CSV table of C-alpha atoms in Angstrom, one decimal:
chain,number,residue,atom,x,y,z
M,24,UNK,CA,41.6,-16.5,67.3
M,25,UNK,CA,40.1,-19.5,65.5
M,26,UNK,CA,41.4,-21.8,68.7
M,27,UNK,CA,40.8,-19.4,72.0
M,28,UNK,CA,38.4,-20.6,74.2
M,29,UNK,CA,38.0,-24.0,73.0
M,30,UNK,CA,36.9,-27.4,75.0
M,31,UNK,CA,39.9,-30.0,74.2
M,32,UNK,CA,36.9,-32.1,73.3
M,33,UNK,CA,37.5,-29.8,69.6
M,34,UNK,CA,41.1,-29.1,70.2
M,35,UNK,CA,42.6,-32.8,70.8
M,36,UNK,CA,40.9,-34.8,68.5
M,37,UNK,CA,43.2,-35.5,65.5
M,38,UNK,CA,42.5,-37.6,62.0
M,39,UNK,CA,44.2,-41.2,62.6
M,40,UNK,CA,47.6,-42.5,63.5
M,41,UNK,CA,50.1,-40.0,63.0
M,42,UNK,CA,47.5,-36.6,62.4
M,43,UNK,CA,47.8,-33.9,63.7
M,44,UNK,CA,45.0,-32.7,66.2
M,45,UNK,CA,44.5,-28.5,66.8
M,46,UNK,CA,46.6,-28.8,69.7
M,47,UNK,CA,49.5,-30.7,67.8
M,48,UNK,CA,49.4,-28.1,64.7
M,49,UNK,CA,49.8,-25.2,67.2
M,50,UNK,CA,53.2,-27.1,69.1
M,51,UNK,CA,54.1,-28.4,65.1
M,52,UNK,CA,53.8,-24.6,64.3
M,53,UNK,CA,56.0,-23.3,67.4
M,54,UNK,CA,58.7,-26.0,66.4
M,55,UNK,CA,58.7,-24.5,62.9
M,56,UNK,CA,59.2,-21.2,64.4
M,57,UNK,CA,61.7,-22.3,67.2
M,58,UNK,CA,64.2,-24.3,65.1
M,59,UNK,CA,63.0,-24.4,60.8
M,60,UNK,CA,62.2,-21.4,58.8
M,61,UNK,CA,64.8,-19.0,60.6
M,62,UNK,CA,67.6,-21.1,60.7
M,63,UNK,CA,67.0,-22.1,57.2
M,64,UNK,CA,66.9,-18.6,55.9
M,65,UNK,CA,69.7,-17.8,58.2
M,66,UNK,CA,71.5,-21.0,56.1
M,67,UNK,CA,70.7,-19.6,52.6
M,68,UNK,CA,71.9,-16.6,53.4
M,69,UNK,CA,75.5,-17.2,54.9
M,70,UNK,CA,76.1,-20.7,53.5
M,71,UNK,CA,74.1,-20.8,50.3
M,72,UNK,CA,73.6,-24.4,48.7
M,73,UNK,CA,77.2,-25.5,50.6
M,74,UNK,CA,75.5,-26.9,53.1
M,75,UNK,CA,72.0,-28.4,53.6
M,76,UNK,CA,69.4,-27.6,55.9
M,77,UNK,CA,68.6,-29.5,59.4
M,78,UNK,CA,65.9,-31.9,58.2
M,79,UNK,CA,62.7,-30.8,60.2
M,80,UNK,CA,60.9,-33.2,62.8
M,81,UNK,CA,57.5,-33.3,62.0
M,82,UNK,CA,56.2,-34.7,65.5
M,83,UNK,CA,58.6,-33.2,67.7
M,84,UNK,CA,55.8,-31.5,69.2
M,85,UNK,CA,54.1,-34.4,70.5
M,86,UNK,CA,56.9,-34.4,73.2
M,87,UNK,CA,57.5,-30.7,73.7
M,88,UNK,CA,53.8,-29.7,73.9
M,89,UNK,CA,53.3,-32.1,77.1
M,90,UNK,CA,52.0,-30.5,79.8
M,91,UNK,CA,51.0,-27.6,78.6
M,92,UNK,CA,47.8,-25.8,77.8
M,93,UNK,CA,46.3,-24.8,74.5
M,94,UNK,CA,46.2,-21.2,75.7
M,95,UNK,CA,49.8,-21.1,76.6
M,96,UNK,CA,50.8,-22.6,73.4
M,97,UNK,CA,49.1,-20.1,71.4
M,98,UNK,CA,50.8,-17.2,73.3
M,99,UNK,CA,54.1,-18.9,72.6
M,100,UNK,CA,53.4,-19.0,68.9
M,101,UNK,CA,52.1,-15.7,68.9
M,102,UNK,CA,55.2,-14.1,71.0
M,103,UNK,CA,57.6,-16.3,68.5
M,104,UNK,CA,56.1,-15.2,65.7
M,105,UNK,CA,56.5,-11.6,66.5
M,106,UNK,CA,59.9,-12.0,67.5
M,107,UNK,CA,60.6,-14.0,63.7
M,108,UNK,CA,58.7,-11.3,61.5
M,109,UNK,CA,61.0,-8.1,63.3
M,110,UNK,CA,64.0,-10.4,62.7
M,111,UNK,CA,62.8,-11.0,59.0
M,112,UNK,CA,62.2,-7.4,57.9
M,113,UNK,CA,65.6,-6.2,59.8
M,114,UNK,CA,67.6,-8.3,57.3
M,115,UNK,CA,66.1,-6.0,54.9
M,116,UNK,CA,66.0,-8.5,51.8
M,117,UNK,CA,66.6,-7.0,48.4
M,118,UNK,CA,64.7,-8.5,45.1
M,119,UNK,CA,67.7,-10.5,44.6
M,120,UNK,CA,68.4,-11.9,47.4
M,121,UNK,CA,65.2,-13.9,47.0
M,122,UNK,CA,67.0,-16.0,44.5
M,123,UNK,CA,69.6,-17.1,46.6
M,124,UNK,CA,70.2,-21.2,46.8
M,125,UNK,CA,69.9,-23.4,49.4
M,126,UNK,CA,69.7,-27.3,49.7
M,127,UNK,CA,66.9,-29.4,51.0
M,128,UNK,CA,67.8,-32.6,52.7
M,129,UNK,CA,65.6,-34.0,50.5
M,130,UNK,CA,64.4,-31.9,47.8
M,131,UNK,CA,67.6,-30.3,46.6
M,132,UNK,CA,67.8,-27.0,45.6
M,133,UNK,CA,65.5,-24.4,46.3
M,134,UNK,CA,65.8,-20.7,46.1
M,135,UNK,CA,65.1,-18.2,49.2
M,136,UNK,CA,61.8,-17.1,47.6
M,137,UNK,CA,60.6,-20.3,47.6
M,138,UNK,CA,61.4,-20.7,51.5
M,139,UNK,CA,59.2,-17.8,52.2
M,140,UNK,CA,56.2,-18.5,50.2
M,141,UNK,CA,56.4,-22.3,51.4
M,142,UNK,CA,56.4,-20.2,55.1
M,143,UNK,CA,53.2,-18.5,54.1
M,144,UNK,CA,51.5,-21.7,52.5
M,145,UNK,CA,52.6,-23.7,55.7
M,146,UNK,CA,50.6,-21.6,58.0
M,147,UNK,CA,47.5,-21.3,56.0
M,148,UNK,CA,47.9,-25.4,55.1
M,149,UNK,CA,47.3,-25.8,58.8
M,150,UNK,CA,44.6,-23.5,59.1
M,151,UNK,CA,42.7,-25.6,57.0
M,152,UNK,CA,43.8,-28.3,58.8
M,153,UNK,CA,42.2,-27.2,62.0
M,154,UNK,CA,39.2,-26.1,60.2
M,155,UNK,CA,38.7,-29.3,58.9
M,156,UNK,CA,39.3,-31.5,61.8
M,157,UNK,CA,37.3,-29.5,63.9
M,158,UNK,CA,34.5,-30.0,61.2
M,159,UNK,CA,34.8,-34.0,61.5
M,160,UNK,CA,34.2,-33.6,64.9
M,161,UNK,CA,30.2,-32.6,64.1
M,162,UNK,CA,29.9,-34.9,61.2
M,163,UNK,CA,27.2,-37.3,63.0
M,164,UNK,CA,25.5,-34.4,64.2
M,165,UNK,CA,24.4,-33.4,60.6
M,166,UNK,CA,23.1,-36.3,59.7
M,167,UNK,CA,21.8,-35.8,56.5
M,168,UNK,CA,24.0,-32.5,55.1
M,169,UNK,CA,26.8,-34.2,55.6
M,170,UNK,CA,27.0,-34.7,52.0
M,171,UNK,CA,26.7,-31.4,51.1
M,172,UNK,CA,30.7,-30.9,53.0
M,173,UNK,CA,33.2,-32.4,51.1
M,174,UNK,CA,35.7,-31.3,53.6
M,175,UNK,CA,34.5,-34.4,55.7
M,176,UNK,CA,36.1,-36.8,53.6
M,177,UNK,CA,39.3,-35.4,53.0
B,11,UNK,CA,41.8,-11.8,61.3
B,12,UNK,CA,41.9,-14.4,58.6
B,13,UNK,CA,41.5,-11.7,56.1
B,14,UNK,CA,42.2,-8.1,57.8
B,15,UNK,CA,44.5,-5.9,55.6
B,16,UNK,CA,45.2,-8.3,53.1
B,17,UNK,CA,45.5,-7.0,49.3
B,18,UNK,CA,43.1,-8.1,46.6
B,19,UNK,CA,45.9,-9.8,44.3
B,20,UNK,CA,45.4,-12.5,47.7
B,21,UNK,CA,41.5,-12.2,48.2
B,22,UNK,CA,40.2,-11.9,44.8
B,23,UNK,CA,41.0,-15.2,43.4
B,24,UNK,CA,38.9,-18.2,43.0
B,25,UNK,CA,39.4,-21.7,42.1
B,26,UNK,CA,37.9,-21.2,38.7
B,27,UNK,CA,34.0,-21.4,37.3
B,28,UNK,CA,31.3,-21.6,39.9
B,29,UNK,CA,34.0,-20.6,42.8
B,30,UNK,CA,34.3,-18.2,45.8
B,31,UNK,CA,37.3,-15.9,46.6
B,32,UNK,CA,37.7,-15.3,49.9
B,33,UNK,CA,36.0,-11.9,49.3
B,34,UNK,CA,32.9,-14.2,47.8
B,35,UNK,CA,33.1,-16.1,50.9
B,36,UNK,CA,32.3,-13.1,53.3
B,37,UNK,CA,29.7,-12.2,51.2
B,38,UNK,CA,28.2,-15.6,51.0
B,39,UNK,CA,28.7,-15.9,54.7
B,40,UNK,CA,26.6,-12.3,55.3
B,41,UNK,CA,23.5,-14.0,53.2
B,42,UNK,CA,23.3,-16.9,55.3
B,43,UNK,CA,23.2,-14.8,58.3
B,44,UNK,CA,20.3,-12.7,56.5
B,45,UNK,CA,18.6,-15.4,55.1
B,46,UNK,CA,18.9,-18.9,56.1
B,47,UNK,CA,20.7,-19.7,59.7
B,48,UNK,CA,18.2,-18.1,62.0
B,49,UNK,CA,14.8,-18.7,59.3
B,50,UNK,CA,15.5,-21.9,59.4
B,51,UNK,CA,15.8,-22.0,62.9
B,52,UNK,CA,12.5,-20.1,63.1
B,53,UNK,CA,10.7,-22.2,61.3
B,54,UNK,CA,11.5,-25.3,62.5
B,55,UNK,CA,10.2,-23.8,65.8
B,56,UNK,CA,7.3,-22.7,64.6
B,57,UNK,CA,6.3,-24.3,62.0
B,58,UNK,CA,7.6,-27.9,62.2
B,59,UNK,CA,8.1,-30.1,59.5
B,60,UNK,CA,4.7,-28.8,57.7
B,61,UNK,CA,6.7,-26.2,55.6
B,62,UNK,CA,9.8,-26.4,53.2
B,63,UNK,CA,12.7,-24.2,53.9
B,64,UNK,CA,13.4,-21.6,51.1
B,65,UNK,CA,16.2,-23.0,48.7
B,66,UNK,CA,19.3,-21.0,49.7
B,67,UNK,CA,20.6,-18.9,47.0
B,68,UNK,CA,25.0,-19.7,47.0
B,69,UNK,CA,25.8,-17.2,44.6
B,70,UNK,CA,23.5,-14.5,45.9
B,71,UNK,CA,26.6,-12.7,47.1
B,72,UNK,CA,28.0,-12.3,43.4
B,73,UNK,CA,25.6,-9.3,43.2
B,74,UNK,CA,24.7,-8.6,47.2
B,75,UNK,CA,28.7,-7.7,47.4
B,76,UNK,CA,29.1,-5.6,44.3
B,77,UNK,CA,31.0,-2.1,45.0
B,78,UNK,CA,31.6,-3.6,48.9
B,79,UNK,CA,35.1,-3.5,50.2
B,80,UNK,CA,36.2,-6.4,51.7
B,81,UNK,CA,37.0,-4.8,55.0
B,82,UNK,CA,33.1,-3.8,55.0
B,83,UNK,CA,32.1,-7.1,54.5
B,84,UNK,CA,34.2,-8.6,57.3
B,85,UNK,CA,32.2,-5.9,59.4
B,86,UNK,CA,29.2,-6.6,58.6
B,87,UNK,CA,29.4,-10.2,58.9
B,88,UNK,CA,30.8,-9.6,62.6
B,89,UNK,CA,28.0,-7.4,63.4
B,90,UNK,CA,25.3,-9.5,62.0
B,91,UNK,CA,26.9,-12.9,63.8
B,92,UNK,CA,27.0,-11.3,67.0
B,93,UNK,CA,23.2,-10.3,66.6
B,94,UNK,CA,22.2,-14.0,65.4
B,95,UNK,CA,24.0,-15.3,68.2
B,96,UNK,CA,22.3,-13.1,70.9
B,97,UNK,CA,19.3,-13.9,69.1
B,98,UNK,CA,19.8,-17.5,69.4
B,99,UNK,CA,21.0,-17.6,73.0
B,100,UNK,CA,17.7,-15.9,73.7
B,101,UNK,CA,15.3,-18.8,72.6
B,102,UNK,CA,16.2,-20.9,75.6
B,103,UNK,CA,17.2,-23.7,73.8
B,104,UNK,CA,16.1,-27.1,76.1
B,105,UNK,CA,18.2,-30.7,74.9
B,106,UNK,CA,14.8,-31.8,73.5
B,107,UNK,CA,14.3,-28.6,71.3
B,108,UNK,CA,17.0,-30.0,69.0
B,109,UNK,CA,15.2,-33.1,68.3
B,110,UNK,CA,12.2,-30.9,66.9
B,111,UNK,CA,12.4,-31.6,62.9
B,112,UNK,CA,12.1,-29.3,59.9
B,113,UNK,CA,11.8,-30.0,56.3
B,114,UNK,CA,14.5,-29.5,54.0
B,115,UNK,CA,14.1,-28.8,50.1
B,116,UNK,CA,16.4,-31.3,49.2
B,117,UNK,CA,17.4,-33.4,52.1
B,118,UNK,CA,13.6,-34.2,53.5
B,119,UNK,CA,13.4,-34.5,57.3
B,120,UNK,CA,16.2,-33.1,59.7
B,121,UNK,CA,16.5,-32.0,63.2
B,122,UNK,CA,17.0,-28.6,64.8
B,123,UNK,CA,20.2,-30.5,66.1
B,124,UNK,CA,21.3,-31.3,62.2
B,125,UNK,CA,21.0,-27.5,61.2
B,126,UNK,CA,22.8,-25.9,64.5
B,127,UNK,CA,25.6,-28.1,63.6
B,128,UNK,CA,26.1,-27.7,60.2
B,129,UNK,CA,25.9,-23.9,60.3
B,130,UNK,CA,29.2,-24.3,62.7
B,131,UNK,CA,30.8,-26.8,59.9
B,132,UNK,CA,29.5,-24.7,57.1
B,133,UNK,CA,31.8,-21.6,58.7
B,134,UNK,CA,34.8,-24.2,59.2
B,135,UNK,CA,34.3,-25.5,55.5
B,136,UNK,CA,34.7,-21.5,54.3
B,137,UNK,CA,37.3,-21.2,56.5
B,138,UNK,CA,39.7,-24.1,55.3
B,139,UNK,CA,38.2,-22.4,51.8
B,140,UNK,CA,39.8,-19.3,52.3
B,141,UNK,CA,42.9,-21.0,53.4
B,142,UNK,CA,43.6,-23.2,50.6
B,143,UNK,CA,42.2,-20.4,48.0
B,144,UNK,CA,44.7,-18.2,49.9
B,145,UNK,CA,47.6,-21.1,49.5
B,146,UNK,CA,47.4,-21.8,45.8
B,147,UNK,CA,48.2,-18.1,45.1
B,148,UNK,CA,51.3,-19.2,46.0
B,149,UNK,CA,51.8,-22.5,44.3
B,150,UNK,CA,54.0,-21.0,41.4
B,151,UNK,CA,56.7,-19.6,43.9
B,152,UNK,CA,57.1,-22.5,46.2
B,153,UNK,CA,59.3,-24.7,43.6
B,154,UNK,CA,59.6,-28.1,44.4
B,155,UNK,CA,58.2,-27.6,47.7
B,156,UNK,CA,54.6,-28.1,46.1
B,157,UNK,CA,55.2,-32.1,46.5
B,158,UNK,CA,54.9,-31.9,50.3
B,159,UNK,CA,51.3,-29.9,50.5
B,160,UNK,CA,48.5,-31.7,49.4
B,161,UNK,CA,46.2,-29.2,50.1
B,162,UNK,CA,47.0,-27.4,46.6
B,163,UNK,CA,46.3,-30.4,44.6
B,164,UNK,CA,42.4,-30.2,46.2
């Protein structure tokens, strides 16, 4: 919703080498979808903390997103993230299950629970993220309120 | 969409002291669509720079959203956005319209330019707001995964 119907002068712009623009979270978040936070909790729950997890490409997306629109990547998110929310609640997770171990490639163990609310804070992380880059797109057109934003200078 | 159907434990919180919730944010949103957006606007048109715009009250909402469910607020402020926006599509805007200047309280001299872009900032600022309000909710389950989102530290 925040993203239909946008000119790619809002939607490509990103923050500097190696940020993300609103295009770039929306193929970053698809990636997540497609090959991260499923298989991980797939992991946990039929290897545990024997194995650890795929480490996750943060700019895959810059290649997979090429040549396609901003519309037809939100549809794709949209459609996978259906798809991953039926598959989540037909596992039907139990209170315990929640602390069931798994191993970060990097941060070592973490529990289930943890997975899923870093899932949550992921999203709404990049919703900020868009909101804010979008913002610094209009910061010379304020000219003097910009100081009363300090989102601009994150 | 942002906010639809979520439970208070999620849009109740604040940041601490002198802080919105999400649910604060609406409301704050809704006054600014009473009482500043299109006023200013107005008087910059018709009053030029000879006038000072009233201060804008940001806690007004603290008592305008008192016994107001959250799901009324979110209709409200859709109703009263859509009207602003009709409202301003009907002044005909011309390219040198937004040079004409107005008089802020605090800021002195700004352009008609200055204020149509910051309103669009000012709802991108409150929506990152509700975003990372939203995310720190969730900093206590996300173990060591805190480390990798800056956006809870803000």
């Amino acid at each position: 919703m925040l993203l239909g119907g946008l000119s790619g002068e809002w939607t490509l712009q990103n923050e500097g080498p190696d940020t993300f623009s609103p295009f770039d979270v929306v193929g970053h978040l698809i990636h997540g979808e497609n090959t991260d936070w499923r298989s991980r909790i797939t992991m946990i729950l039929e290897k545990g903390d024997s194995q650890s997890f795929v480490p996750y490409d943060r700019f895959a997306q810059f290649e997979l997103s090429k040549g396609k629109s901003l519309e037809q990547l939100l549809a794709e998110f949209s459609q996978l993230r259906i798809e991953n929310m039926r598959w989540l609640r037909s596992l039907h997770l139990k209170e315990n299950d929640l602390d069931r171990q798994g191993l970060h490639p990097v941060l070592g163990h973490v529990s289930l629970r943890q997975l899923l609310s870093t899932w949550v804070v992921h999203d709404l992380t990049h919703i900020a993220q868009v909101a804010r880059v979008m913002a610094k797109q209009y910061k010379a057109e304020m000219g003097p309120w910009v100081e009363f934003f300090r989102i601009l200078n994150f």
